[in-house]
Structure formats: C-alpha cells, structure tokens
Amino acid sequence: MKLRDLILSALFMALVAVVTLVVNIPIPGTKGYLNASEVAIFLSVLVLKDKRAILAAGLGAALADLLLGYTFYAPATLVAKGLEAGLALFLLERTSLPKLLPLGAGALLMALTYFLYEWGILYRDLAVASLGLVPNLTQGFFGLAVALVIYPLLDRALDLNHKNL
C-alpha cells in the first residue's frame, strides 16, 4: 500500500467520525440521532474505491457513537455503515449505473439495517423502530446529494484520476 493510500484511508475514517460528531441531532422516540456521516461515507466510497471505504464508514461512525455516548448503537452502526459503503462499492464496481443509484442503494440498506436492529434487538417494538425509518432515509439521501456535489471538487483537488502521484 502506498503512503498516499494509507493517509487517505486514515483521513476518511477520521472524517466520518468528526462529521458525525459535529453534526448530530437527537431523534425523539428512538434514542438515536441524525448526523451528516453519509456525506463522508459516500465521499470515502467515491475516493477510496475499495474495502478501505467500508472500514472508514463502519469504524469511523461506530467510534462517533461511542464518543457521543450512543454505545448501544455502536454495533449496529459498525454493521449498517459498513454494509452501506460495501453495497455502494459493489454496485459501482460491477455496474455502469450512475453514481446516484449505487449510493442510493447503500442509503436504503443502511436505513433497513437500523430498522431491523431497532425492531429485532434494541426495542422489539415495530412502532418505535418505524420512527427511525424516515430520519435515517433522509440522512442517507441528504448525505448522498451533498457528496455528489462535493465529489467533483474533491476529485480535482486530489487529482484522483492520476495514479502516478
């Protein structure tokens, strides 16, 4: 692994954690919170383009949960955010779909993963678990939109298309 790749990996893991820590709004009823992690997660998928994005997404967001005192969400976050990045990467690598669709599929999987965790493990109450669906979907698609706006600028700034750096 090149030093540049290692630095970018660490940077995106930290970025996911910091963005999650800085922008967090409690969701009444679920004991969870809205955050801007998807912006950094989707940027990591688009920039890193490999399994390092899965680690940055899962570990960075789970670390933020732990630091914010949402320890009961950290295991679900590790899985939900890792799956989100993983599905988006898988679809980006194996299809020619516009970036919006693979990232959107990742956002949907993240929301579904949290729903299943809240319903089946955390609360065991369908009504309470359902309260988190709209905020999680909103968070996912907001993050997707912002990431798609920022990515072209970041791509040029990092000169990502030139692998000889």
Coordinates of C-alpha atoms in Angstrom, one line a residue:
M1 CA 0.0 0.0 0.0
K2 CA 1.3 3.4 -1.0
L3 CA 1.7 6.0 1.7
R4 CA -0.8 8.2 -0.1
D5 CA -3.4 5.4 0.2
L6 CA -2.7 4.9 3.9
I7 CA -3.1 8.6 4.6
L8 CA -6.3 8.9 2.6
S9 CA -7.7 5.8 4.5
A10 CA -6.9 7.3 7.9
L11 CA -8.2 10.7 6.8
F12 CA -11.6 9.3 5.7
M13 CA -12.0 7.3 8.8
A14 CA -11.3 10.4 10.9
L15 CA -13.6 12.5 8.6
V16 CA -16.5 10.1 9.1
A17 CA -16.1 10.3 12.9
V18 CA -15.6 14.1 13.0
V19 CA -18.5 14.9 10.7
T20 CA -20.7 12.6 12.8
L21 CA -19.6 14.2 16.0
V22 CA -20.1 17.7 14.8
V23 CA -23.5 17.4 13.2
N24 CA -25.8 15.3 15.4
I25 CA -29.4 15.9 16.2
P26 CA -31.3 13.6 18.6
I27 CA -34.3 11.7 17.2
P28 CA -37.2 11.8 19.7
G29 CA -38.6 8.3 20.4
T30 CA -35.7 6.2 19.2
K31 CA -32.8 7.4 21.4
G32 CA -30.8 7.7 18.2
Y33 CA -29.7 10.8 16.3
L34 CA -29.5 12.3 12.9
N35 CA -26.0 13.1 11.6
A36 CA -24.0 14.0 8.5
S37 CA -21.9 10.8 8.4
E38 CA -23.2 9.8 4.9
V39 CA -21.5 12.8 3.3
A40 CA -18.1 11.5 4.5
I41 CA -19.1 7.8 3.9
F42 CA -20.1 8.4 0.3
L43 CA -17.1 10.5 -0.3
S44 CA -14.9 7.7 1.0
V45 CA -16.6 5.3 -1.3
L46 CA -16.1 7.6 -4.3
V47 CA -12.5 8.5 -3.4
L48 CA -11.0 5.3 -2.0
K49 CA -12.9 2.9 -4.3
D50 CA -12.1 -0.2 -2.3
K51 CA -12.6 -2.0 1.0
R52 CA -10.9 0.8 2.9
A53 CA -14.1 2.8 2.4
I54 CA -16.0 0.0 4.3
L55 CA -13.6 0.3 7.2
A56 CA -13.7 4.1 7.2
A57 CA -17.5 4.0 7.2
G58 CA -18.1 1.4 9.9
L59 CA -15.2 2.2 12.2
G60 CA -15.5 6.0 11.9
A61 CA -19.2 6.1 12.6
A62 CA -19.1 3.5 15.4
L63 CA -16.3 5.5 17.0
A64 CA -18.5 8.6 16.9
D65 CA -21.3 6.6 18.6
L66 CA -19.0 5.6 21.4
L67 CA -17.7 9.1 21.8
L68 CA -21.2 10.6 21.9
G69 CA -22.5 8.1 24.4
Y70 CA -24.6 6.1 22.0
T71 CA -22.8 2.8 22.9
F72 CA -26.0 0.8 22.4
Y73 CA -25.9 1.8 18.7
A74 CA -22.2 1.3 18.0
P75 CA -22.5 -2.4 17.0
A76 CA -25.4 -1.6 14.6
T77 CA -23.6 1.4 13.3
L78 CA -20.5 -0.6 12.5
V79 CA -22.6 -3.1 10.5
A80 CA -25.1 -0.6 9.0
K81 CA -22.4 1.9 7.7
G82 CA -20.1 -0.9 6.6
L83 CA -22.9 -2.5 4.6
E84 CA -23.9 0.8 3.2
A85 CA -20.4 1.5 1.9
G86 CA -20.0 -2.1 0.8
L87 CA -23.1 -2.3 -1.3
A88 CA -22.4 1.1 -2.9
L89 CA -18.9 -0.1 -3.8
F90 CA -20.1 -3.4 -5.1
L91 CA -22.6 -1.8 -7.4
L92 CA -20.2 0.9 -8.5
E93 CA -17.6 -1.7 -9.4
R94 CA -19.9 -4.1 -11.2
T95 CA -22.4 -2.0 -13.0
S96 CA -22.4 1.1 -15.2
L97 CA -25.2 2.7 -13.2
P98 CA -25.0 6.5 -12.5
K99 CA -23.3 7.1 -9.1
L100 CA -26.7 8.2 -7.6
L101 CA -28.2 4.7 -7.8
P102 CA -25.4 2.6 -6.1
L103 CA -25.1 5.2 -3.4
G104 CA -28.9 5.3 -3.0
A105 CA -29.0 1.6 -2.6
G106 CA -26.4 1.9 0.1
A107 CA -28.5 4.5 1.9
L108 CA -31.6 2.3 1.7
L109 CA -29.6 -0.7 3.1
M110 CA -28.3 1.5 6.0
A111 CA -31.9 2.6 6.9
L112 CA -33.1 -1.0 6.7
T113 CA -30.3 -2.3 8.9
Y114 CA -31.0 0.2 11.6
F115 CA -34.7 -0.6 11.4
L116 CA -34.1 -4.3 11.8
Y117 CA -31.7 -3.7 14.7
E118 CA -34.2 -1.4 16.5
W119 CA -37.1 -3.7 15.8
G120 CA -35.4 -7.1 16.4
I121 CA -32.8 -6.3 19.1
L122 CA -32.9 -2.9 20.7
Y123 CA -36.6 -2.1 21.2
R124 CA -38.5 -5.2 20.0
D125 CA -41.3 -2.8 19.1
L126 CA -42.3 -2.2 15.4
A127 CA -43.8 1.2 16.1
V128 CA -40.7 2.5 17.8
A129 CA -38.4 1.0 15.2
S130 CA -40.5 2.6 12.5
L131 CA -39.9 6.1 14.0
G132 CA -36.3 5.9 12.8
L133 CA -37.0 5.0 9.2
V134 CA -37.8 8.5 7.8
P135 CA -34.9 10.2 9.6
N136 CA -32.4 7.5 8.5
L137 CA -33.6 7.7 4.9
T138 CA -33.5 11.5 5.0
Q139 CA -30.0 11.3 6.4
G140 CA -28.9 8.8 3.8
F141 CA -30.2 10.7 0.8
F142 CA -29.2 14.1 2.1
G143 CA -25.6 12.8 2.5
L144 CA -25.7 11.3 -0.9
A145 CA -26.8 14.6 -2.5
V146 CA -24.1 16.6 -0.7
A147 CA -21.4 14.0 -1.5
L148 CA -22.3 14.1 -5.2
V149 CA -21.9 17.9 -5.2
I150 CA -18.6 17.8 -3.3
Y151 CA -17.0 14.9 -5.1
P152 CA -16.1 16.6 -8.4
L153 CA -14.4 19.4 -6.4
L154 CA -12.5 16.9 -4.3
D155 CA -11.6 14.8 -7.3
R156 CA -9.9 17.7 -8.9
A157 CA -8.3 18.8 -5.7
L158 CA -6.8 15.4 -5.0
D159 CA -6.2 14.6 -8.7
L160 CA -7.7 11.2 -8.1
N161 CA -7.6 10.2 -11.7
H162 CA -3.8 10.3 -11.8
K163 CA -2.5 7.2 -10.1
N164 CA 1.2 8.1 -10.6
L165 CA 1.2 10.5 -7.6

